[in-house]
CSV table of C-alpha atoms in Angstrom, one decimal:
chain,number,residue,atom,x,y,z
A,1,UNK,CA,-28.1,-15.3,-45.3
A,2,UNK,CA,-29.3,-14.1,-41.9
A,3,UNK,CA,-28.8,-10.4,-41.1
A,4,UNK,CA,-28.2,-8.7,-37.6
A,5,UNK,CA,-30.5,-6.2,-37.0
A,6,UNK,CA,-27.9,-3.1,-37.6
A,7,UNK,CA,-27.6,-4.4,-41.3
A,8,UNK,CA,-31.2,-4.6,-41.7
A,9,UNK,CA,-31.2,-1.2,-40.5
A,10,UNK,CA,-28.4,0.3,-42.8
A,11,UNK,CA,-30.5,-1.7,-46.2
A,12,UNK,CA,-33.8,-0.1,-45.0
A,13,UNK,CA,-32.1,3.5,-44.8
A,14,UNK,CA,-29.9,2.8,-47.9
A,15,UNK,CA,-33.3,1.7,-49.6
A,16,UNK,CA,-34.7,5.2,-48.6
A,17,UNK,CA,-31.7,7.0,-49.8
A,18,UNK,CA,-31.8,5.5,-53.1
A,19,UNK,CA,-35.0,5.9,-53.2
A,20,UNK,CA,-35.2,9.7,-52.6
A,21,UNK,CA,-32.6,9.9,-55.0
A,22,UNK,CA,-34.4,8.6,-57.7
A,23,UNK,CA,-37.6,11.0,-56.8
A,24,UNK,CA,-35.6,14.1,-56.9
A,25,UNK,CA,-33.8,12.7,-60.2
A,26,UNK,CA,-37.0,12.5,-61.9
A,27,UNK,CA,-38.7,15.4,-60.6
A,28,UNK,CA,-35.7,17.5,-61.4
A,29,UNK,CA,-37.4,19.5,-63.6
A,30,UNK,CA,-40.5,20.2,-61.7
A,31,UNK,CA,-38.4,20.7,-57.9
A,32,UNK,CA,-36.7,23.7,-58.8
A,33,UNK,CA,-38.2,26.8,-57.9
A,34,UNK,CA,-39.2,24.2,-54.5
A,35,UNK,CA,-35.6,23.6,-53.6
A,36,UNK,CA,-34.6,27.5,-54.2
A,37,UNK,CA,-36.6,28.3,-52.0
A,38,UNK,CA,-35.5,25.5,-49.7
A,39,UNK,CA,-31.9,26.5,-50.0
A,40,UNK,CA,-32.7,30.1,-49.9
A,41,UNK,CA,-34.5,29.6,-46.7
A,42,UNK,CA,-31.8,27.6,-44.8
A,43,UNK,CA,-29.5,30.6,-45.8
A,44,UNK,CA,-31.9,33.3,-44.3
A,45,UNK,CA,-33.8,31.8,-41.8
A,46,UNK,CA,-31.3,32.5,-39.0
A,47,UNK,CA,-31.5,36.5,-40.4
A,48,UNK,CA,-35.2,36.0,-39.5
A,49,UNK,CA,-35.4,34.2,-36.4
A,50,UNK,CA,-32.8,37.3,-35.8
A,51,UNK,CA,-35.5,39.8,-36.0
A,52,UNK,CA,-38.0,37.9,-34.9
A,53,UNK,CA,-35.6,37.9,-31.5
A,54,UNK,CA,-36.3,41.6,-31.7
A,55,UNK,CA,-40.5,41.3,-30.7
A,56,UNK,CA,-40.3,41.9,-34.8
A,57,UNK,CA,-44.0,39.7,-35.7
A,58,UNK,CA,-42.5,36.9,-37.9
A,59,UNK,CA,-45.0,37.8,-40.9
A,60,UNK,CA,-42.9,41.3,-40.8
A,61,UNK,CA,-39.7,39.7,-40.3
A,62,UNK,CA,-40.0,37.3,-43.1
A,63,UNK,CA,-41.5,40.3,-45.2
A,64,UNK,CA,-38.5,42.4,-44.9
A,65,UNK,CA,-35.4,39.5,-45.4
A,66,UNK,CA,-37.6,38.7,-48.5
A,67,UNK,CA,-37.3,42.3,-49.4
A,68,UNK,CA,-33.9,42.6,-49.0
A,69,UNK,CA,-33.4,39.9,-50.5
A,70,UNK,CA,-35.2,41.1,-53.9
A,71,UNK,CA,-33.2,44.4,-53.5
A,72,UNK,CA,-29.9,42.8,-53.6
A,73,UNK,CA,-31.1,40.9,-56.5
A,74,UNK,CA,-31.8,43.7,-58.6
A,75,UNK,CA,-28.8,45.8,-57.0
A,76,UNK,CA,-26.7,42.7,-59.2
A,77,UNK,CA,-28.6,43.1,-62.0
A,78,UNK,CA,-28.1,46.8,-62.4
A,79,UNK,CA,-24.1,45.5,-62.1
A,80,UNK,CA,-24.2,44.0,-64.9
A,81,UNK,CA,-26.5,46.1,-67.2
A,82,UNK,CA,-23.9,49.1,-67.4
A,83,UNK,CA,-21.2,46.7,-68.5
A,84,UNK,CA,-23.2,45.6,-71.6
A,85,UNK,CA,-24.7,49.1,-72.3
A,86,UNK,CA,-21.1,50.4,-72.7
A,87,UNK,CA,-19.3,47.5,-74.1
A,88,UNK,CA,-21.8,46.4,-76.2
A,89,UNK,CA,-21.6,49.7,-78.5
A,90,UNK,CA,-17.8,49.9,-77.7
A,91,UNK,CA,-17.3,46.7,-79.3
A,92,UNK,CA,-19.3,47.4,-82.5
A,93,UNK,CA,-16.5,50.5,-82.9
A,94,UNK,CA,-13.3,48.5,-81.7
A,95,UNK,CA,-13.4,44.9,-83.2
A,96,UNK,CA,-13.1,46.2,-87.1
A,97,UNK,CA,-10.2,48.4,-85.3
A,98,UNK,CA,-8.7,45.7,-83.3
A,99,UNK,CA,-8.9,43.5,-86.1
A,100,UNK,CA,-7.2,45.4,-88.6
A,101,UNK,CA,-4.4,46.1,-86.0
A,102,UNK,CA,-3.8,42.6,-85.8
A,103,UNK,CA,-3.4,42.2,-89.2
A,104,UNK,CA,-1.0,44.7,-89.1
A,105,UNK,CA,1.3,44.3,-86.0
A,106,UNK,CA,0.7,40.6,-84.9
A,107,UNK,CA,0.4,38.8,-87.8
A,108,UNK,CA,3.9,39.7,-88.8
A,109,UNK,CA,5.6,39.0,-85.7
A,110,UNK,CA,3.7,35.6,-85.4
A,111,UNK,CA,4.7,34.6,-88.7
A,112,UNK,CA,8.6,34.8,-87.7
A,113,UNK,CA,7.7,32.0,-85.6
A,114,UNK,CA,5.8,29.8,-88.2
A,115,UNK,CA,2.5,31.2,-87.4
A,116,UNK,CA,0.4,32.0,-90.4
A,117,UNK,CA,-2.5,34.5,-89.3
A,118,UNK,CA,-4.7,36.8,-91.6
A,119,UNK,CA,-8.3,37.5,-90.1
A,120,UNK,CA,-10.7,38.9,-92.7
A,121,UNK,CA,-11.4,42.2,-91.6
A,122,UNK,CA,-14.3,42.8,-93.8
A,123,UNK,CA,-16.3,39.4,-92.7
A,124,UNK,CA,-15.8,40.8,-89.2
A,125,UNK,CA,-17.1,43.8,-89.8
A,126,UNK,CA,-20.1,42.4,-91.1
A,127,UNK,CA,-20.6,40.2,-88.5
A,128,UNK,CA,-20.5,42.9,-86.0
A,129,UNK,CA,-22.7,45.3,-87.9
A,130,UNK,CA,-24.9,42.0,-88.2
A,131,UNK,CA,-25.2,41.1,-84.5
A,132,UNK,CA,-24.3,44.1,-82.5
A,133,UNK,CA,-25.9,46.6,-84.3
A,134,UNK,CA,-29.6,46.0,-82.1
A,135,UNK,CA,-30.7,47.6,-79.1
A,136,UNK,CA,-32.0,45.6,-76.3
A,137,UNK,CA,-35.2,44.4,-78.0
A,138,UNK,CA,-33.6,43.2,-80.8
A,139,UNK,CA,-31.1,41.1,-78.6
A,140,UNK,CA,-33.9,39.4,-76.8
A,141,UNK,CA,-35.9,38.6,-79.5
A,142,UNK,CA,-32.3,37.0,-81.3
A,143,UNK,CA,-31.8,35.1,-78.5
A,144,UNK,CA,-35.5,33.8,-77.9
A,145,UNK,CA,-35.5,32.6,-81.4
A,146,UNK,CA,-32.0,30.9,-82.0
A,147,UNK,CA,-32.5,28.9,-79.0
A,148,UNK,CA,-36.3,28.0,-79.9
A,149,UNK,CA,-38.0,29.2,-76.6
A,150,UNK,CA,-41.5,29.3,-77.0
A,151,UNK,CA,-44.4,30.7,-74.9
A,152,UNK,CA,-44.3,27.7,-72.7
A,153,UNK,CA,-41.0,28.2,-71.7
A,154,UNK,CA,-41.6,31.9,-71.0
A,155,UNK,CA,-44.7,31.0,-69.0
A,156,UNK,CA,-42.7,28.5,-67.2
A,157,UNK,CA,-40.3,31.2,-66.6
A,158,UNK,CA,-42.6,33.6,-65.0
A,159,UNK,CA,-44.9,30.6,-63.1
A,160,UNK,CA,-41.2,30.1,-61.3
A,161,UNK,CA,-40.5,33.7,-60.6
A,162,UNK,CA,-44.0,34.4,-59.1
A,163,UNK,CA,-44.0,31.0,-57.5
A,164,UNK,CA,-41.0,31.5,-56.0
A,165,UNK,CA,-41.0,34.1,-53.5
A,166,UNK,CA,-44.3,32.5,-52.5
A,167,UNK,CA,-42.9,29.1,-51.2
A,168,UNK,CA,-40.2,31.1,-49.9
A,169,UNK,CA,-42.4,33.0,-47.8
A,170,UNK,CA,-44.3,29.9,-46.4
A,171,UNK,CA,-41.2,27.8,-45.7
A,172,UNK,CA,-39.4,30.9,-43.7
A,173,UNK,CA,-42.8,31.2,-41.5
A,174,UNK,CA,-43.1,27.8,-41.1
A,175,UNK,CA,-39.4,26.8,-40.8
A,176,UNK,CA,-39.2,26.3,-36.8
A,177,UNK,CA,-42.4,23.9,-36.8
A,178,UNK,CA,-40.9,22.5,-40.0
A,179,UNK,CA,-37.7,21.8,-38.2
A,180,UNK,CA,-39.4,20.1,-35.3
A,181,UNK,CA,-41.4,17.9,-37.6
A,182,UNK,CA,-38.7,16.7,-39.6
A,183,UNK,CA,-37.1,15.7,-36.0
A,184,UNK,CA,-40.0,14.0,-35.0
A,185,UNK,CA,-39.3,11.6,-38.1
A,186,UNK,CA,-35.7,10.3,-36.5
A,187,UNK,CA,-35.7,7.9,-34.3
A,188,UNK,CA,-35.3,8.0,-30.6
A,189,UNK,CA,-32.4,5.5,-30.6
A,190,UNK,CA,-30.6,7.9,-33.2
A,191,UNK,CA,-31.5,11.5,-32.3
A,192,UNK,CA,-28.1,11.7,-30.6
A,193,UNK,CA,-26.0,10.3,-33.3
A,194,UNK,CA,-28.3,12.3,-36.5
A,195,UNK,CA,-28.3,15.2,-34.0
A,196,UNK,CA,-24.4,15.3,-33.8
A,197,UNK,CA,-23.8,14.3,-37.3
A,198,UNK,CA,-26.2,17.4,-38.7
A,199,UNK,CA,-24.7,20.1,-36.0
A,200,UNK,CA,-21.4,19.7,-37.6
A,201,UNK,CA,-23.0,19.9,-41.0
A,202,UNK,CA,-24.3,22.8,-39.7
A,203,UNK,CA,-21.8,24.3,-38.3
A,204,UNK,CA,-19.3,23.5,-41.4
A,205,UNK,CA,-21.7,24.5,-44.5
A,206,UNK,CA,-22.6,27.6,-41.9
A,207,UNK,CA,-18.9,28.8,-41.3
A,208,UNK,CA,-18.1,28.2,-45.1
A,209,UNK,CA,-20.8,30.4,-46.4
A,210,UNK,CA,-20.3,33.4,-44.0
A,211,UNK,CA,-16.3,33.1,-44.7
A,212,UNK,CA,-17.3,33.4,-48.4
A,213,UNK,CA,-19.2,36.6,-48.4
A,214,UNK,CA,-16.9,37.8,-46.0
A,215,UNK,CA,-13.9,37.2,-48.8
A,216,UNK,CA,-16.7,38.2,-51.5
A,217,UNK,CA,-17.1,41.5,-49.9
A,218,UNK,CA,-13.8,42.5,-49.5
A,219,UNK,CA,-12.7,41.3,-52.6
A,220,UNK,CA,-15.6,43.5,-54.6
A,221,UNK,CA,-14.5,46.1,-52.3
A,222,UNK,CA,-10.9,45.6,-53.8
A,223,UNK,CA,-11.4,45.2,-57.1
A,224,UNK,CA,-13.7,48.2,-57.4
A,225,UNK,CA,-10.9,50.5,-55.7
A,226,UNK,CA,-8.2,49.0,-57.8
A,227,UNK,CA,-9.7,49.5,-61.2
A,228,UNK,CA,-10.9,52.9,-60.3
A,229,UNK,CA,-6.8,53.7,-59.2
A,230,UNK,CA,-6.6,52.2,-63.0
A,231,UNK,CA,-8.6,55.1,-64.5
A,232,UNK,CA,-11.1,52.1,-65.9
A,233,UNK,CA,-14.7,53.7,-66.3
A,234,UNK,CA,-16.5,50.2,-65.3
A,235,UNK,CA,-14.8,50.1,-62.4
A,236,UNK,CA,-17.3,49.8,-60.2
A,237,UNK,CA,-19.7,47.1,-61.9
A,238,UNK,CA,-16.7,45.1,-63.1
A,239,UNK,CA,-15.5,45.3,-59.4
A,240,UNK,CA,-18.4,44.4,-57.2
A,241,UNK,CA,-19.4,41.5,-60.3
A,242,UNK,CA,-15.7,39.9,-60.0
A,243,UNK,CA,-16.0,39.5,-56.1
A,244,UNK,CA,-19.6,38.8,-55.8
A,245,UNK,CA,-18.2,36.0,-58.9
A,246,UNK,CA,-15.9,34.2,-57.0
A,247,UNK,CA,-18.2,32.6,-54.9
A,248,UNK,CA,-17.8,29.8,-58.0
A,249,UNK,CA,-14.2,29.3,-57.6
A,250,UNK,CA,-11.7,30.0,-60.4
A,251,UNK,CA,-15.3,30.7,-63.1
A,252,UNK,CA,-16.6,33.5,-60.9
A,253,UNK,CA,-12.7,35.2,-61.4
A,254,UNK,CA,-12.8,33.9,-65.2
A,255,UNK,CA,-15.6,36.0,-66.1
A,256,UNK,CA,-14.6,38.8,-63.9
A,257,UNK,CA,-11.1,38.8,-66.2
A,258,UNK,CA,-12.7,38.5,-69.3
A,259,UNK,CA,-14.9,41.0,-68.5
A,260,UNK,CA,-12.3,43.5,-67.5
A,261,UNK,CA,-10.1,42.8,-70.0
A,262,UNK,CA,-13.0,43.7,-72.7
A,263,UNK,CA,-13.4,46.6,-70.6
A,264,UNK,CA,-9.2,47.4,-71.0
A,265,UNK,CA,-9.3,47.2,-74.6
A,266,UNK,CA,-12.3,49.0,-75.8
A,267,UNK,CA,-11.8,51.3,-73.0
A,268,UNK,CA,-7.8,52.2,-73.6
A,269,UNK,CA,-6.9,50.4,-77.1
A,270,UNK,CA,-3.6,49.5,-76.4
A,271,UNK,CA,-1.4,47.8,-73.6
A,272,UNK,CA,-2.0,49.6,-71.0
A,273,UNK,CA,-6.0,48.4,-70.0
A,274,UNK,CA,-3.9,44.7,-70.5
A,275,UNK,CA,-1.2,45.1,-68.2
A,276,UNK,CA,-3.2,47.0,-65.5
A,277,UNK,CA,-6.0,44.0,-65.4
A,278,UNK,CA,-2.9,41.9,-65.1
A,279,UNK,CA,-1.7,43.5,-62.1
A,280,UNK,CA,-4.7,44.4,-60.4
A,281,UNK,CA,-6.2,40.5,-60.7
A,282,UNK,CA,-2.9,39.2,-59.6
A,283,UNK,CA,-2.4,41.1,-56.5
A,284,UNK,CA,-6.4,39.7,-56.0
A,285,UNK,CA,-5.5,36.5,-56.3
A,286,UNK,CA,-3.0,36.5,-54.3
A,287,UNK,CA,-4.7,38.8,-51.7
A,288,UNK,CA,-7.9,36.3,-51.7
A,289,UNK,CA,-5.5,32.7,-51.7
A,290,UNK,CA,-2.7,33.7,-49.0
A,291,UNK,CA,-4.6,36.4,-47.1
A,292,UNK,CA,-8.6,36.3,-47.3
A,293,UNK,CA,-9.3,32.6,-48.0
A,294,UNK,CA,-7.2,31.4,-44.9
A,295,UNK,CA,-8.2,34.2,-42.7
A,296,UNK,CA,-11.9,34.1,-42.8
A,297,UNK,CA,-12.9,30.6,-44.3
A,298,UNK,CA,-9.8,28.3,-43.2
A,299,UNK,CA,-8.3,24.6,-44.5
A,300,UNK,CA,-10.0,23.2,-41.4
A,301,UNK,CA,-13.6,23.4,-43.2
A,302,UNK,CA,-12.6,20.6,-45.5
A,303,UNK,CA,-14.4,22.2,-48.6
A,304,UNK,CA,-11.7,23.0,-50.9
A,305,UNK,CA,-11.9,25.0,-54.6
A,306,UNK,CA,-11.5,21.5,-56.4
A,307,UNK,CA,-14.1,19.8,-54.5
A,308,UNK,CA,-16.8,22.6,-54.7
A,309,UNK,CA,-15.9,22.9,-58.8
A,310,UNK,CA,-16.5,19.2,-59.0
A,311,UNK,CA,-19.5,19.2,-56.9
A,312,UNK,CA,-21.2,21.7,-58.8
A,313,UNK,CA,-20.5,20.0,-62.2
A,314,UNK,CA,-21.7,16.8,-61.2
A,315,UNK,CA,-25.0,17.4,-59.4
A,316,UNK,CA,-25.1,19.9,-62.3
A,317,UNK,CA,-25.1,16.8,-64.4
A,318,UNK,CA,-26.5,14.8,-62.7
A,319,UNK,CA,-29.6,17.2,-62.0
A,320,UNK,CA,-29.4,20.1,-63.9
A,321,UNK,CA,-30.3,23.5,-61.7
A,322,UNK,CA,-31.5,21.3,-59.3
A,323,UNK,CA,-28.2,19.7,-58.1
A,324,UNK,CA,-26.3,23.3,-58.7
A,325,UNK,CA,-28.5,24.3,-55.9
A,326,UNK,CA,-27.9,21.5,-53.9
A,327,UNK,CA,-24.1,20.7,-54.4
A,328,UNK,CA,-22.9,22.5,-51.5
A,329,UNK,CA,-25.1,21.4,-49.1
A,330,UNK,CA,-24.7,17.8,-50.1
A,331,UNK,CA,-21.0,17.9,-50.4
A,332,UNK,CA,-20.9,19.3,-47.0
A,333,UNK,CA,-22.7,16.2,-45.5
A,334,UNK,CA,-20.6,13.9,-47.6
A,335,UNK,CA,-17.3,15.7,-46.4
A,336,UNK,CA,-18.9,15.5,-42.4
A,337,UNK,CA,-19.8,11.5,-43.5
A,338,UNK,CA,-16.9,10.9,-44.4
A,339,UNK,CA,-14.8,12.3,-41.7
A,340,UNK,CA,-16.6,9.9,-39.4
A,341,UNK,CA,-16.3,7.3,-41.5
A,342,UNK,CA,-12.7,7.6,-41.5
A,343,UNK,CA,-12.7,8.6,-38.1
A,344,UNK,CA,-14.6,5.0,-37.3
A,345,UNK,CA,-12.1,2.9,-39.9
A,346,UNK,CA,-8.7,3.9,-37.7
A,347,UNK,CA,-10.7,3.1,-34.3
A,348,UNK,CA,-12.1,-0.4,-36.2
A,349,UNK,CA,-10.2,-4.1,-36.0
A,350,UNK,CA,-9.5,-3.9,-39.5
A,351,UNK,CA,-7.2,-1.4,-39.2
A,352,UNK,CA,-5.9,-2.6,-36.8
């Protein structure tokens, strides 16, 4: 069988495709502090080429969006470390207590209904003596030896972190000569048809991440203020953690949930920490679908809850950390490819 030249054209591509494919499958492992810093860079290069736009040197420019970057980092971090100094040492007095005031109050009622339920109060509170009586040492050293982590992995760990902001630094210097390589690569006779195609990936992945920290701002903004009304003493850590979290749809507001409904029941010990979570994550789901999600990222970007949870679990799959970090990105061209291709089906003759 004879091919026309556009079908030779589409195999060759298809045979690149597959083929960079199965390089980044099997170098999974190895690509991933590279394609951090890839993704990272994509995300903050136009904050550099802004300073830079401001007779800023771009060695100083890259310098300080680097060190922003690391101070937001560790901003997150000290989030979360009040939440598990408190609730930690809150739970090793509560659980026991909880426990035996289940016994007590919901047992009976469930077994009204049919429901047999008798927890062991004194296994519990071994347990908890057992695994939450450690400081922070201990916990680290638990966790290093139940999951088997030796000093390669550690020294993995630390190769990636130093390595890291290194790559990142070169590929945010270099990214506009970068840029102009990679275009050199096209083909003449397809710069205006790749150059289309990848502005409105551009333009689409670009408006969907600003409308997300846009909605994960103002819903960290909310939550904080809400919880605080709520008398909770975590208020602010569970607050900023739950909007900065929802940037993973439906996990990020999971863990935010879980965390302030710990934080309700160690915190208050009865109903009340309950129904106030309940309220205030209600009124911020409703506030982010109907008001925040509409308003600053929009239907029209294509990229909706479903398709970004499914993206992420299957080039997490698929790649492990690697294809988290790509998933949006990818899904983005595959939503833009498949507009056109759609678009190019309704205008072909068999549709017609």
């Amino acid at each position: 069988m004879k091919l026309s030249k556009h079908q030779r054209t589409a195999l060759a591509w298809g045979a690149v495709a597959v083929a960079a494919a199965l390089l980044l499958w099997l170098l999974a492992p190895v690509l991933a502090p590279f394609i951090t810093a890839a993704v990272l860079a994509y995300a903050l290069a136009p904050a550099v080429q802004a300073l830079v736009g401001r007779r800023l040197p771009r060695v100083v420019a890259v310098l300080v969006v680097e060190l922003l970057l690391g101070v937001a980092l560790l901003a997150l971090l000290l989030l979360v470390l009040p939440i598990l100094n408190q609730e930690i040492p809150a739970l090793r007095e509560q659980i026991p207590a909880l426990a035996k005031v289940a016994n007590e109050r919901l047992a009976p009622w469930l077994a009204q209904h049919g429901i047999q339920l008798q927890l062991d109060t004194a296994s519990i509170k071994a347990f908890v003596l057992k695994y939450l009586d450690a400081n922070l040492e201990d916990w680290l050293a638990t966790v290093l030896s139940s999951a088997r982590i030796g000093g390669s992995f550690l020294l993995a760990f630390v190769g990636n972190a130093v390595l890291l902001p290194v790559v990142l630094f070169y590929l945010l210097h270099d990214w506009p000569s970068l840029m102009a390589r990679a275009w050199a690569l096209v083909p003449p006779v397809a710069r205006e048809a790749v150059g289309g195609f990848l502005a409105e990936c551009d333009a689409m992945l670009g408006q969907y991440l600003r409308g997300q920290l846009l909605v994960m701002l103002a819903l960290a903004a909310y939550y904080s203020i809400a919880l605080s009304l709520a008398r909770f003493d975590l208020a602010l850590p569970i607050g900023v953690f739950t909007g900065l979290a929802v940037f993973i749809p439906y996990v990020g507001f999971g863990l935010g949930l879980l965390l302030a409904l710990l934080a309700g029941l160690l915190q208050f010990a009865n109903l009340y920490g309950v129904a106030a979570v309940a309220v205030v994550f209600g009124i911020g789901q409703l506030l982010e679908g109907f008001v925040l999600t509409p308003r600053f990222v929009g239907e029209r970007i294509g990229l909706s809850p479903l398709m970004v949870i499914f993206a992420l679990l299957a080039f997490g799959h698929l790649l492990g950390f690697v294809g988290v970090l790509i998933a949006l990105p990818l899904s983005a061209l595959a939503v833009v490819a498949v507009r056109r291709l759609h678009a190019a089906y309704l205008g072909s003759a068999l549709f017609r």
